[in-house]
């Protein structure tokens, strides 16, 4: 992932959640940043659905046992219902578009630093696709697997409530067990994709990874070793958009996140996403959002 995600973004949205959780549970912010788990229904009233795309410096996941939610990871939109797990790794752009009033389940976030504090090597996490920057974020869990998945979340919750800030071994152990259980579910529910769908996902992944260093559809097509015509044909067949539309979608996600979560000037943001100058970026942004970058930032 681009290093800017680690050096530029501040976690204003995460800090708001820290304040809520710290006040309700009497925990320190430093502890909260490394690991946190709660019942979604207990925090439903505090969730702000109408917020712009944002990033966090921690990995988070949601496990739904009841209700529905619409969430995004980069350009991928996922519809969650009961028996679904959705994960967004650190520094990946995300949104929460909807969440039902009757929602139940678990929300957890963690810093991979907790694995370094235990006997588990953090590179073991590379084998879980839902933890990767461009991996599949959604796991559909068979009914038979839900009891063991819920049990592990309940163990994490119990350990969190009986916290010992100097010992993260149980957190990392239970998390690892949870991830192995989820990997089994992926093996039993994933179906092959057709060629057009695979190329569409590869293009989305490339946009999320290289939006700061590749700026044209022609260059993205070359990166994927396909022609622009073939790329557009596959995109139209799978999502009803062309490559230029999807590129603009990604640029807007980046721009909105940068405007809200960084102190970069509008000119600096324009340069980072490949727009020639301040005025070019402002026209692009207003054409697609109806607002100027300055108005959106306020």
PDB file of C-alpha atoms in Angstrom:
ATOM      1  CA  UNK A   1       0.000   0.000   0.000  1.00  0.00           C
ATOM      2  CA  UNK A   2       1.196   3.585  -0.585  1.00  0.00           C
ATOM      3  CA  UNK A   3       3.257   4.907   2.340  1.00  0.00           C
ATOM      4  CA  UNK A   4       1.162   8.085   2.399  1.00  0.00           C
ATOM      5  CA  UNK A   5      -1.532   6.112   4.186  1.00  0.00           C
ATOM      6  CA  UNK A   6       0.798   5.602   7.127  1.00  0.00           C
ATOM      7  CA  UNK A   7       2.329   9.072   7.209  1.00  0.00           C
ATOM      8  CA  UNK A   8      -0.444  11.499   6.273  1.00  0.00           C
ATOM      9  CA  UNK A   9      -3.734  10.328   7.735  1.00  0.00           C
ATOM     10  CA  UNK A  10      -4.802  11.157  11.255  1.00  0.00           C
ATOM     11  CA  UNK A  11      -7.383   9.060  13.062  1.00  0.00           C
ATOM     12  CA  UNK A  12      -9.919  11.682  14.104  1.00  0.00           C
ATOM     13  CA  UNK A  13     -12.785   9.238  13.601  1.00  0.00           C
ATOM     14  CA  UNK A  14     -11.049   6.538  15.608  1.00  0.00           C
ATOM     15  CA  UNK A  15     -10.340   9.007  18.412  1.00  0.00           C
ATOM     16  CA  UNK A  16     -14.048   9.805  18.679  1.00  0.00           C
ATOM     17  CA  UNK A  17     -14.813   6.117  19.153  1.00  0.00           C
ATOM     18  CA  UNK A  18     -11.993   5.872  21.688  1.00  0.00           C
ATOM     19  CA  UNK A  19     -13.569   8.666  23.732  1.00  0.00           C
ATOM     20  CA  UNK A  20     -16.922   6.878  23.749  1.00  0.00           C
ATOM     21  CA  UNK A  21     -15.465   3.496  24.636  1.00  0.00           C
ATOM     22  CA  UNK A  22     -12.997   4.836  27.191  1.00  0.00           C
ATOM     23  CA  UNK A  23     -15.755   6.714  28.985  1.00  0.00           C
ATOM     24  CA  UNK A  24     -18.131   3.751  28.973  1.00  0.00           C
ATOM     25  CA  UNK A  25     -15.577   1.115  29.941  1.00  0.00           C
ATOM     26  CA  UNK A  26     -12.924   3.017  31.889  1.00  0.00           C
ATOM     27  CA  UNK A  27     -10.090   1.934  29.589  1.00  0.00           C
ATOM     28  CA  UNK A  28      -7.022   3.855  28.518  1.00  0.00           C
ATOM     29  CA  UNK A  29      -6.690   5.029  24.923  1.00  0.00           C
ATOM     30  CA  UNK A  30      -3.348   3.302  24.479  1.00  0.00           C
ATOM     31  CA  UNK A  31      -4.926  -0.034  25.391  1.00  0.00           C
ATOM     32  CA  UNK A  32      -7.984   0.653  23.233  1.00  0.00           C
ATOM     33  CA  UNK A  33      -5.854   1.359  20.157  1.00  0.00           C
ATOM     34  CA  UNK A  34      -4.234  -2.080  20.296  1.00  0.00           C
ATOM     35  CA  UNK A  35      -7.392  -4.113  20.814  1.00  0.00           C
ATOM     36  CA  UNK A  36     -11.100  -3.517  21.252  1.00  0.00           C
ATOM     37  CA  UNK A  37     -14.227  -5.655  20.952  1.00  0.00           C
ATOM     38  CA  UNK A  38     -17.844  -4.883  21.720  1.00  0.00           C
ATOM     39  CA  UNK A  39     -21.380  -5.976  20.930  1.00  0.00           C
ATOM     40  CA  UNK A  40     -22.636  -4.010  17.944  1.00  0.00           C
ATOM     41  CA  UNK A  41     -26.054  -3.561  19.528  1.00  0.00           C
ATOM     42  CA  UNK A  42     -24.461  -1.797  22.513  1.00  0.00           C
ATOM     43  CA  UNK A  43     -22.837   0.826  20.265  1.00  0.00           C
ATOM     44  CA  UNK A  44     -25.530   1.120  17.568  1.00  0.00           C
ATOM     45  CA  UNK A  45     -26.749   4.468  18.919  1.00  0.00           C
ATOM     46  CA  UNK A  46     -23.275   6.008  18.604  1.00  0.00           C
ATOM     47  CA  UNK A  47     -22.669   5.009  14.985  1.00  0.00           C
ATOM     48  CA  UNK A  48     -22.661   7.818  12.435  1.00  0.00           C
ATOM     49  CA  UNK A  49     -23.725   6.384   9.092  1.00  0.00           C
ATOM     50  CA  UNK A  50     -23.469   9.658   7.157  1.00  0.00           C
ATOM     51  CA  UNK A  51     -19.708  10.041   7.208  1.00  0.00           C
ATOM     52  CA  UNK A  52     -17.264  10.374   4.293  1.00  0.00           C
ATOM     53  CA  UNK A  53     -14.833   7.628   3.191  1.00  0.00           C
ATOM     54  CA  UNK A  54     -12.129   7.239   5.816  1.00  0.00           C
ATOM     55  CA  UNK A  55      -9.121   5.202   6.912  1.00  0.00           C
ATOM     56  CA  UNK A  56      -7.989   3.818  10.257  1.00  0.00           C
ATOM     57  CA  UNK A  57      -4.574   2.663  11.403  1.00  0.00           C
ATOM     58  CA  UNK A  58      -6.052  -0.561  12.803  1.00  0.00           C
ATOM     59  CA  UNK A  59      -7.681  -3.584  11.215  1.00  0.00           C
ATOM     60  CA  UNK A  60     -11.345  -3.987  12.067  1.00  0.00           C
ATOM     61  CA  UNK A  61     -14.018  -6.577  11.465  1.00  0.00           C
ATOM     62  CA  UNK A  62     -17.714  -7.025  12.046  1.00  0.00           C
ATOM     63  CA  UNK A  63     -19.509 -10.323  12.637  1.00  0.00           C
ATOM     64  CA  UNK A  64     -23.270 -10.134  12.170  1.00  0.00           C
ATOM     65  CA  UNK A  65     -25.570 -12.585  13.933  1.00  0.00           C
ATOM     66  CA  UNK A  66     -28.717 -10.584  13.178  1.00  0.00           C
ATOM     67  CA  UNK A  67     -29.753  -7.629  11.045  1.00  0.00           C
ATOM     68  CA  UNK A  68     -28.128  -6.127   7.967  1.00  0.00           C
ATOM     69  CA  UNK A  69     -25.474  -3.606   7.039  1.00  0.00           C
ATOM     70  CA  UNK A  70     -23.996  -2.154   3.843  1.00  0.00           C
ATOM     71  CA  UNK A  71     -20.255  -1.482   3.989  1.00  0.00           C
ATOM     72  CA  UNK A  72     -17.456  -0.832   1.540  1.00  0.00           C
ATOM     73  CA  UNK A  73     -13.793  -1.679   1.328  1.00  0.00           C
ATOM     74  CA  UNK A  74     -12.193   0.461  -1.337  1.00  0.00           C
ATOM     75  CA  UNK A  75     -14.381   0.049  -4.423  1.00  0.00           C
ATOM     76  CA  UNK A  76     -16.031  -3.147  -3.196  1.00  0.00           C
ATOM     77  CA  UNK A  77     -19.518  -2.768  -1.711  1.00  0.00           C
ATOM     78  CA  UNK A  78     -20.767  -5.640   0.445  1.00  0.00           C
ATOM     79  CA  UNK A  79     -24.236  -6.432   1.750  1.00  0.00           C
ATOM     80  CA  UNK A  80     -24.009  -8.056   5.167  1.00  0.00           C
ATOM     81  CA  UNK A  81     -26.675 -10.177   6.824  1.00  0.00           C
ATOM     82  CA  UNK A  82     -26.767 -12.764   9.588  1.00  0.00           C
ATOM     83  CA  UNK A  83     -23.838 -15.218   9.509  1.00  0.00           C
ATOM     84  CA  UNK A  84     -21.475 -12.865   7.690  1.00  0.00           C
ATOM     85  CA  UNK A  85     -18.010 -11.598   8.604  1.00  0.00           C
ATOM     86  CA  UNK A  86     -16.581  -8.446   7.046  1.00  0.00           C
ATOM     87  CA  UNK A  87     -13.019  -7.249   7.553  1.00  0.00           C
ATOM     88  CA  UNK A  88     -11.105  -4.123   6.504  1.00  0.00           C
ATOM     89  CA  UNK A  89      -7.319  -4.067   7.029  1.00  0.00           C
ATOM     90  CA  UNK A  90      -5.420  -1.090   8.361  1.00  0.00           C
ATOM     91  CA  UNK A  91      -5.177   1.953   6.058  1.00  0.00           C
ATOM     92  CA  UNK A  92      -7.729   0.631   3.575  1.00  0.00           C
ATOM     93  CA  UNK A  93     -10.421   3.154   2.681  1.00  0.00           C
ATOM     94  CA  UNK A  94     -13.891   2.271   3.947  1.00  0.00           C
ATOM     95  CA  UNK A  95     -17.455   3.501   4.471  1.00  0.00           C
ATOM     96  CA  UNK A  96     -20.510   2.401   6.424  1.00  0.00           C
ATOM     97  CA  UNK A  97     -23.512   3.106   4.208  1.00  0.00           C
ATOM     98  CA  UNK A  98     -26.303   1.488   6.194  1.00  0.00           C
ATOM     99  CA  UNK A  99     -26.925  -0.524   9.333  1.00  0.00           C
ATOM    100  CA  UNK A 100     -30.307  -1.839  10.479  1.00  0.00           C
ATOM    101  CA  UNK A 101     -31.844  -0.994  13.841  1.00  0.00           C
ATOM    102  CA  UNK A 102     -32.099  -4.664  14.815  1.00  0.00           C
ATOM    103  CA  UNK A 103     -28.421  -5.403  14.185  1.00  0.00           C
ATOM    104  CA  UNK A 104     -26.597  -7.759  16.544  1.00  0.00           C
ATOM    105  CA  UNK A 105     -23.124  -9.232  16.563  1.00  0.00           C
ATOM    106  CA  UNK A 106     -19.566  -8.194  17.309  1.00  0.00           C
ATOM    107  CA  UNK A 107     -17.309  -5.363  16.257  1.00  0.00           C
ATOM    108  CA  UNK A 108     -13.566  -5.708  16.806  1.00  0.00           C
ATOM    109  CA  UNK A 109     -10.475  -3.773  15.887  1.00  0.00           C
ATOM    110  CA  UNK A 110      -6.864  -4.635  16.541  1.00  0.00           C
ATOM    111  CA  UNK A 111      -3.374  -3.469  15.782  1.00  0.00           C
ATOM    112  CA  UNK A 112      -1.126  -6.206  14.385  1.00  0.00           C
ATOM    113  CA  UNK A 113       1.343  -5.027  17.029  1.00  0.00           C
ATOM    114  CA  UNK A 114      -0.420  -7.381  19.460  1.00  0.00           C
ATOM    115  CA  UNK A 115       0.978 -10.341  17.542  1.00  0.00           C
ATOM    116  CA  UNK A 116       4.490  -8.972  18.024  1.00  0.00           C
ATOM    117  CA  UNK A 117       3.802  -8.782  21.750  1.00  0.00           C
ATOM    118  CA  UNK A 118       3.017 -12.512  21.844  1.00  0.00           C
ATOM    119  CA  UNK A 119       4.686 -15.698  20.697  1.00  0.00           C
ATOM    120  CA  UNK A 120       2.904 -15.574  17.313  1.00  0.00           C
ATOM    121  CA  UNK A 121       4.810 -14.234  14.316  1.00  0.00           C
ATOM    122  CA  UNK A 122       2.802 -11.520  12.573  1.00  0.00           C
ATOM    123  CA  UNK A 123       3.637 -12.843   9.088  1.00  0.00           C
ATOM    124  CA  UNK A 124       1.267 -15.731   9.778  1.00  0.00           C
ATOM    125  CA  UNK A 125      -1.542 -13.285   8.998  1.00  0.00           C
ATOM    126  CA  UNK A 126      -0.591 -13.301   5.310  1.00  0.00           C
ATOM    127  CA  UNK A 127      -2.413 -16.584   4.768  1.00  0.00           C
ATOM    128  CA  UNK A 128      -5.841 -15.096   5.531  1.00  0.00           C
ATOM    129  CA  UNK A 129      -7.306 -13.385   2.424  1.00  0.00           C
ATOM    130  CA  UNK A 130      -9.776 -11.226   4.359  1.00  0.00           C
ATOM    131  CA  UNK A 131      -6.882  -9.555   6.224  1.00  0.00           C
ATOM    132  CA  UNK A 132      -5.075  -8.469   3.067  1.00  0.00           C
ATOM    133  CA  UNK A 133      -5.164  -4.978   1.603  1.00  0.00           C
ATOM    134  CA  UNK A 134      -6.753  -6.234  -1.627  1.00  0.00           C
ATOM    135  CA  UNK A 135      -8.167  -9.503  -0.316  1.00  0.00           C
ATOM    136  CA  UNK A 136     -11.826 -10.579  -0.249  1.00  0.00           C
ATOM    137  CA  UNK A 137     -13.386  -8.788   2.751  1.00  0.00           C
ATOM    138  CA  UNK A 138     -16.576 -10.832   3.148  1.00  0.00           C
ATOM    139  CA  UNK A 139     -16.979 -14.357   4.501  1.00  0.00           C
ATOM    140  CA  UNK A 140     -20.322 -16.172   4.486  1.00  0.00           C
ATOM    141  CA  UNK A 141     -20.421 -18.546   7.440  1.00  0.00           C
ATOM    142  CA  UNK A 142     -22.400 -21.819   7.283  1.00  0.00           C
ATOM    143  CA  UNK A 143     -24.864 -22.374  10.131  1.00  0.00           C
ATOM    144  CA  UNK A 144     -22.826 -25.309  11.419  1.00  0.00           C
ATOM    145  CA  UNK A 145     -19.738 -23.125  11.861  1.00  0.00           C
ATOM    146  CA  UNK A 146     -21.435 -20.215  13.655  1.00  0.00           C
ATOM    147  CA  UNK A 147     -21.346 -21.649  17.219  1.00  0.00           C
ATOM    148  CA  UNK A 148     -17.548 -21.981  17.207  1.00  0.00           C
ATOM    149  CA  UNK A 149     -17.133 -18.545  15.576  1.00  0.00           C
ATOM    150  CA  UNK A 150     -19.396 -16.900  18.167  1.00  0.00           C
ATOM    151  CA  UNK A 151     -17.663 -18.760  20.985  1.00  0.00           C
ATOM    152  CA  UNK A 152     -14.287 -17.326  19.983  1.00  0.00           C
ATOM    153  CA  UNK A 153     -15.736 -13.797  19.815  1.00  0.00           C
ATOM    154  CA  UNK A 154     -17.256 -14.297  23.266  1.00  0.00           C
ATOM    155  CA  UNK A 155     -13.878 -15.406  24.592  1.00  0.00           C
ATOM    156  CA  UNK A 156     -12.283 -12.295  23.136  1.00  0.00           C
ATOM    157  CA  UNK A 157     -15.007 -10.166  24.723  1.00  0.00           C
ATOM    158  CA  UNK A 158     -14.558 -11.839  28.112  1.00  0.00           C
ATOM    159  CA  UNK A 159     -10.787 -11.360  28.013  1.00  0.00           C
ATOM    160  CA  UNK A 160     -11.244  -7.744  26.956  1.00  0.00           C
ATOM    161  CA  UNK A 161     -13.505  -7.070  29.947  1.00  0.00           C
ATOM    162  CA  UNK A 162     -11.002  -8.761  32.273  1.00  0.00           C
ATOM    163  CA  UNK A 163      -8.154  -6.810  30.773  1.00  0.00           C
ATOM    164  CA  UNK A 164      -4.486  -7.053  31.615  1.00  0.00           C
ATOM    165  CA  UNK A 165      -2.857  -4.324  29.486  1.00  0.00           C
ATOM    166  CA  UNK A 166       0.529  -6.006  29.651  1.00  0.00           C
ATOM    167  CA  UNK A 167      -0.563  -9.350  28.261  1.00  0.00           C
ATOM    168  CA  UNK A 168      -1.950  -9.712  24.712  1.00  0.00           C
ATOM    169  CA  UNK A 169      -1.250 -13.431  24.322  1.00  0.00           C
ATOM    170  CA  UNK A 170      -4.887 -14.490  24.688  1.00  0.00           C
ATOM    171  CA  UNK A 171      -6.133 -11.801  22.314  1.00  0.00           C
ATOM    172  CA  UNK A 172      -3.716 -12.868  19.593  1.00  0.00           C
ATOM    173  CA  UNK A 173      -4.333 -16.579  20.221  1.00  0.00           C
ATOM    174  CA  UNK A 174      -8.117 -16.288  20.068  1.00  0.00           C
ATOM    175  CA  UNK A 175      -7.922 -14.040  17.002  1.00  0.00           C
ATOM    176  CA  UNK A 176      -5.705 -16.525  15.220  1.00  0.00           C
ATOM    177  CA  UNK A 177      -8.090 -19.380  16.052  1.00  0.00           C
ATOM    178  CA  UNK A 178     -10.978 -17.261  14.735  1.00  0.00           C
ATOM    179  CA  UNK A 179      -9.146 -16.561  11.479  1.00  0.00           C
ATOM    180  CA  UNK A 180      -8.404 -20.269  10.922  1.00  0.00           C
ATOM    181  CA  UNK A 181     -12.088 -21.084  11.478  1.00  0.00           C
ATOM    182  CA  UNK A 182     -13.081 -18.402   8.961  1.00  0.00           C
ATOM    183  CA  UNK A 183     -10.588 -19.755   6.428  1.00  0.00           C
ATOM    184  CA  UNK A 184     -12.439 -23.068   6.523  1.00  0.00           C
ATOM    185  CA  UNK A 185     -15.659 -21.230   5.686  1.00  0.00           C
ATOM    186  CA  UNK A 186     -14.043 -19.596   2.665  1.00  0.00           C
ATOM    187  CA  UNK A 187     -13.017 -22.987   1.336  1.00  0.00           C
ATOM    188  CA  UNK A 188     -16.563 -24.296   1.620  1.00  0.00           C
ATOM    189  CA  UNK A 189     -18.431 -21.311   0.149  1.00  0.00           C
ATOM    190  CA  UNK A 190     -16.239 -19.717  -2.505  1.00  0.00           C
ATOM    191  CA  UNK A 191     -17.247 -20.416  -6.112  1.00  0.00           C
ATOM    192  CA  UNK A 192     -15.126 -19.830  -9.212  1.00  0.00           C
ATOM    193  CA  UNK A 193     -15.500 -16.478 -10.985  1.00  0.00           C
ATOM    194  CA  UNK A 194     -15.693 -16.014 -14.717  1.00  0.00           C
ATOM    195  CA  UNK A 195     -12.930 -14.274 -16.654  1.00  0.00           C
ATOM    196  CA  UNK A 196     -14.718 -10.913 -16.856  1.00  0.00           C
ATOM    197  CA  UNK A 197     -15.394 -10.865 -13.117  1.00  0.00           C
ATOM    198  CA  UNK A 198     -11.795 -11.770 -12.335  1.00  0.00           C
ATOM    199  CA  UNK A 199     -10.454  -8.963 -14.521  1.00  0.00           C
ATOM    200  CA  UNK A 200     -12.921  -6.515 -12.975  1.00  0.00           C
ATOM    201  CA  UNK A 201     -11.634  -7.400  -9.505  1.00  0.00           C
ATOM    202  CA  UNK A 202      -8.022  -7.157 -10.682  1.00  0.00           C
ATOM    203  CA  UNK A 203      -8.738  -3.670 -12.006  1.00  0.00           C
ATOM    204  CA  UNK A 204     -10.368  -2.624  -8.723  1.00  0.00           C
ATOM    205  CA  UNK A 205      -7.384  -4.011  -6.809  1.00  0.00           C
ATOM    206  CA  UNK A 206      -4.956  -2.169  -9.085  1.00  0.00           C
ATOM    207  CA  UNK A 207      -6.854   1.082  -8.570  1.00  0.00           C
ATOM    208  CA  UNK A 208      -6.698   0.680  -4.798  1.00  0.00           C
ATOM    209  CA  UNK A 209      -2.995  -0.138  -4.851  1.00  0.00           C
ATOM    210  CA  UNK A 210      -1.673   2.248  -7.490  1.00  0.00           C
ATOM    211  CA  UNK A 211      -4.003   5.252  -7.601  1.00  0.00           C
ATOM    212  CA  UNK A 212      -1.134   7.566  -6.632  1.00  0.00           C
ATOM    213  CA  UNK A 213       1.370   6.357  -9.215  1.00  0.00           C
ATOM    214  CA  UNK A 214      -0.825   5.349 -12.187  1.00  0.00           C
ATOM    215  CA  UNK A 215      -3.227   8.000 -13.461  1.00  0.00           C
ATOM    216  CA  UNK A 216      -4.709   6.905 -16.800  1.00  0.00           C
ATOM    217  CA  UNK A 217      -6.861   4.010 -17.990  1.00  0.00           C
ATOM    218  CA  UNK A 218      -4.290   3.255 -20.693  1.00  0.00           C
ATOM    219  CA  UNK A 219      -1.565   2.807 -18.094  1.00  0.00           C
ATOM    220  CA  UNK A 220      -3.786   0.666 -15.885  1.00  0.00           C
ATOM    221  CA  UNK A 221      -4.664  -1.545 -18.864  1.00  0.00           C
ATOM    222  CA  UNK A 222      -0.953  -1.920 -19.630  1.00  0.00           C
ATOM    223  CA  UNK A 223      -0.310  -2.775 -15.980  1.00  0.00           C
ATOM    224  CA  UNK A 224      -2.926  -5.531 -16.253  1.00  0.00           C
ATOM    225  CA  UNK A 225      -1.556  -6.663 -19.637  1.00  0.00           C
ATOM    226  CA  UNK A 226      -4.884  -6.241 -21.436  1.00  0.00           C
ATOM    227  CA  UNK A 227      -6.225  -3.795 -24.027  1.00  0.00           C
ATOM    228  CA  UNK A 228      -8.443  -0.887 -22.976  1.00  0.00           C
ATOM    229  CA  UNK A 229     -11.198  -2.241 -25.194  1.00  0.00           C
ATOM    230  CA  UNK A 230     -11.166  -5.648 -23.516  1.00  0.00           C
ATOM    231  CA  UNK A 231     -10.995  -4.082 -20.048  1.00  0.00           C
ATOM    232  CA  UNK A 232     -14.010  -1.883 -20.780  1.00  0.00           C
ATOM    233  CA  UNK A 233     -15.961  -4.801 -22.228  1.00  0.00           C
ATOM    234  CA  UNK A 234     -15.375  -6.898 -19.091  1.00  0.00           C
ATOM    235  CA  UNK A 235     -16.304  -4.029 -16.765  1.00  0.00           C
ATOM    236  CA  UNK A 236     -19.506  -3.281 -18.660  1.00  0.00           C
ATOM    237  CA  UNK A 237     -20.474  -6.948 -18.517  1.00  0.00           C
ATOM    238  CA  UNK A 238     -19.934  -7.246 -14.757  1.00  0.00           C
ATOM    239  CA  UNK A 239     -20.711  -3.862 -13.179  1.00  0.00           C
ATOM    240  CA  UNK A 240     -22.149  -1.735 -15.988  1.00  0.00           C
ATOM    241  CA  UNK A 241     -19.371   0.864 -15.822  1.00  0.00           C
ATOM    242  CA  UNK A 242     -16.351   1.565 -17.972  1.00  0.00           C
ATOM    243  CA  UNK A 243     -12.752   1.830 -16.806  1.00  0.00           C
ATOM    244  CA  UNK A 244     -12.784   5.632 -16.785  1.00  0.00           C
ATOM    245  CA  UNK A 245     -15.887   5.695 -14.545  1.00  0.00           C
ATOM    246  CA  UNK A 246     -14.264   3.357 -12.042  1.00  0.00           C
ATOM    247  CA  UNK A 247     -11.033   5.360 -12.081  1.00  0.00           C
ATOM    248  CA  UNK A 248     -13.038   8.492 -11.260  1.00  0.00           C
ATOM    249  CA  UNK A 249     -14.816   6.636  -8.448  1.00  0.00           C
ATOM    250  CA  UNK A 250     -11.482   5.744  -6.886  1.00  0.00           C
ATOM    251  CA  UNK A 251     -10.117   9.267  -7.296  1.00  0.00           C
ATOM    252  CA  UNK A 252     -13.181  10.665  -5.543  1.00  0.00           C
ATOM    253  CA  UNK A 253     -12.824   8.211  -2.655  1.00  0.00           C
ATOM    254  CA  UNK A 254      -9.211   9.249  -2.214  1.00  0.00           C
ATOM    255  CA  UNK A 255      -9.994  12.940  -2.498  1.00  0.00           C
ATOM    256  CA  UNK A 256     -12.816  12.791   0.042  1.00  0.00           C
ATOM    257  CA  UNK A 257     -10.680  10.880   2.525  1.00  0.00           C
ATOM    258  CA  UNK A 258      -7.723  13.224   2.087  1.00  0.00           C
ATOM    259  CA  UNK A 259      -9.934  16.284   2.482  1.00  0.00           C
ATOM    260  CA  UNK A 260     -11.456  15.002   5.723  1.00  0.00           C
ATOM    261  CA  UNK A 261      -8.556  13.149   7.342  1.00  0.00           C
ATOM    262  CA  UNK A 262      -5.468  15.156   6.442  1.00  0.00           C
ATOM    263  CA  UNK A 263      -4.204  18.699   6.713  1.00  0.00           C
ATOM    264  CA  UNK A 264      -2.953  18.698   3.112  1.00  0.00           C
ATOM    265  CA  UNK A 265      -3.860  21.760   1.073  1.00  0.00           C
ATOM    266  CA  UNK A 266      -6.281  21.366  -1.818  1.00  0.00           C
ATOM    267  CA  UNK A 267      -3.402  21.937  -4.242  1.00  0.00           C
ATOM    268  CA  UNK A 268      -1.382  19.166  -2.567  1.00  0.00           C
ATOM    269  CA  UNK A 269      -4.339  16.786  -2.761  1.00  0.00           C
ATOM    270  CA  UNK A 270      -4.835  17.627  -6.447  1.00  0.00           C
ATOM    271  CA  UNK A 271      -1.187  16.806  -7.146  1.00  0.00           C
ATOM    272  CA  UNK A 272      -1.330  13.515  -5.236  1.00  0.00           C
ATOM    273  CA  UNK A 273      -4.265  12.171  -7.228  1.00  0.00           C
ATOM    274  CA  UNK A 274      -2.791  13.220 -10.562  1.00  0.00           C
ATOM    275  CA  UNK A 275      -4.775  16.366 -11.335  1.00  0.00           C
ATOM    276  CA  UNK A 276      -2.792  19.079 -13.076  1.00  0.00           C
ATOM    277  CA  UNK A 277      -3.654  21.943 -10.771  1.00  0.00           C
ATOM    278  CA  UNK A 278      -6.017  23.269  -8.112  1.00  0.00           C
ATOM    279  CA  UNK A 279      -8.642  24.481 -10.595  1.00  0.00           C
ATOM    280  CA  UNK A 280      -8.633  21.208 -12.568  1.00  0.00           C
ATOM    281  CA  UNK A 281      -9.188  19.251  -9.364  1.00  0.00           C
ATOM    282  CA  UNK A 282     -11.927  21.625  -8.168  1.00  0.00           C
ATOM    283  CA  UNK A 283     -13.836  21.271 -11.450  1.00  0.00           C
ATOM    284  CA  UNK A 284     -13.514  17.484 -11.344  1.00  0.00           C
ATOM    285  CA  UNK A 285     -14.672  17.303  -7.722  1.00  0.00           C
ATOM    286  CA  UNK A 286     -17.647  19.639  -8.172  1.00  0.00           C
ATOM    287  CA  UNK A 287     -18.768  17.884 -11.369  1.00  0.00           C
ATOM    288  CA  UNK A 288     -19.059  14.579  -9.508  1.00  0.00           C
ATOM    289  CA  UNK A 289     -20.213  15.750  -6.060  1.00  0.00           C
ATOM    290  CA  UNK A 290     -21.944  19.078  -6.579  1.00  0.00           C
ATOM    291  CA  UNK A 291     -19.578  20.678  -4.061  1.00  0.00           C
ATOM    292  CA  UNK A 292     -16.172  22.304  -4.245  1.00  0.00           C
ATOM    293  CA  UNK A 293     -13.345  20.615  -2.305  1.00  0.00           C
ATOM    294  CA  UNK A 294     -13.368  23.555   0.137  1.00  0.00           C
ATOM    295  CA  UNK A 295     -17.111  23.177   0.755  1.00  0.00           C
ATOM    296  CA  UNK A 296     -16.759  19.428   1.272  1.00  0.00           C
ATOM    297  CA  UNK A 297     -13.890  19.875   3.745  1.00  0.00           C
ATOM    298  CA  UNK A 298     -15.997  22.240   5.865  1.00  0.00           C
TER     299      UNK A 298
END
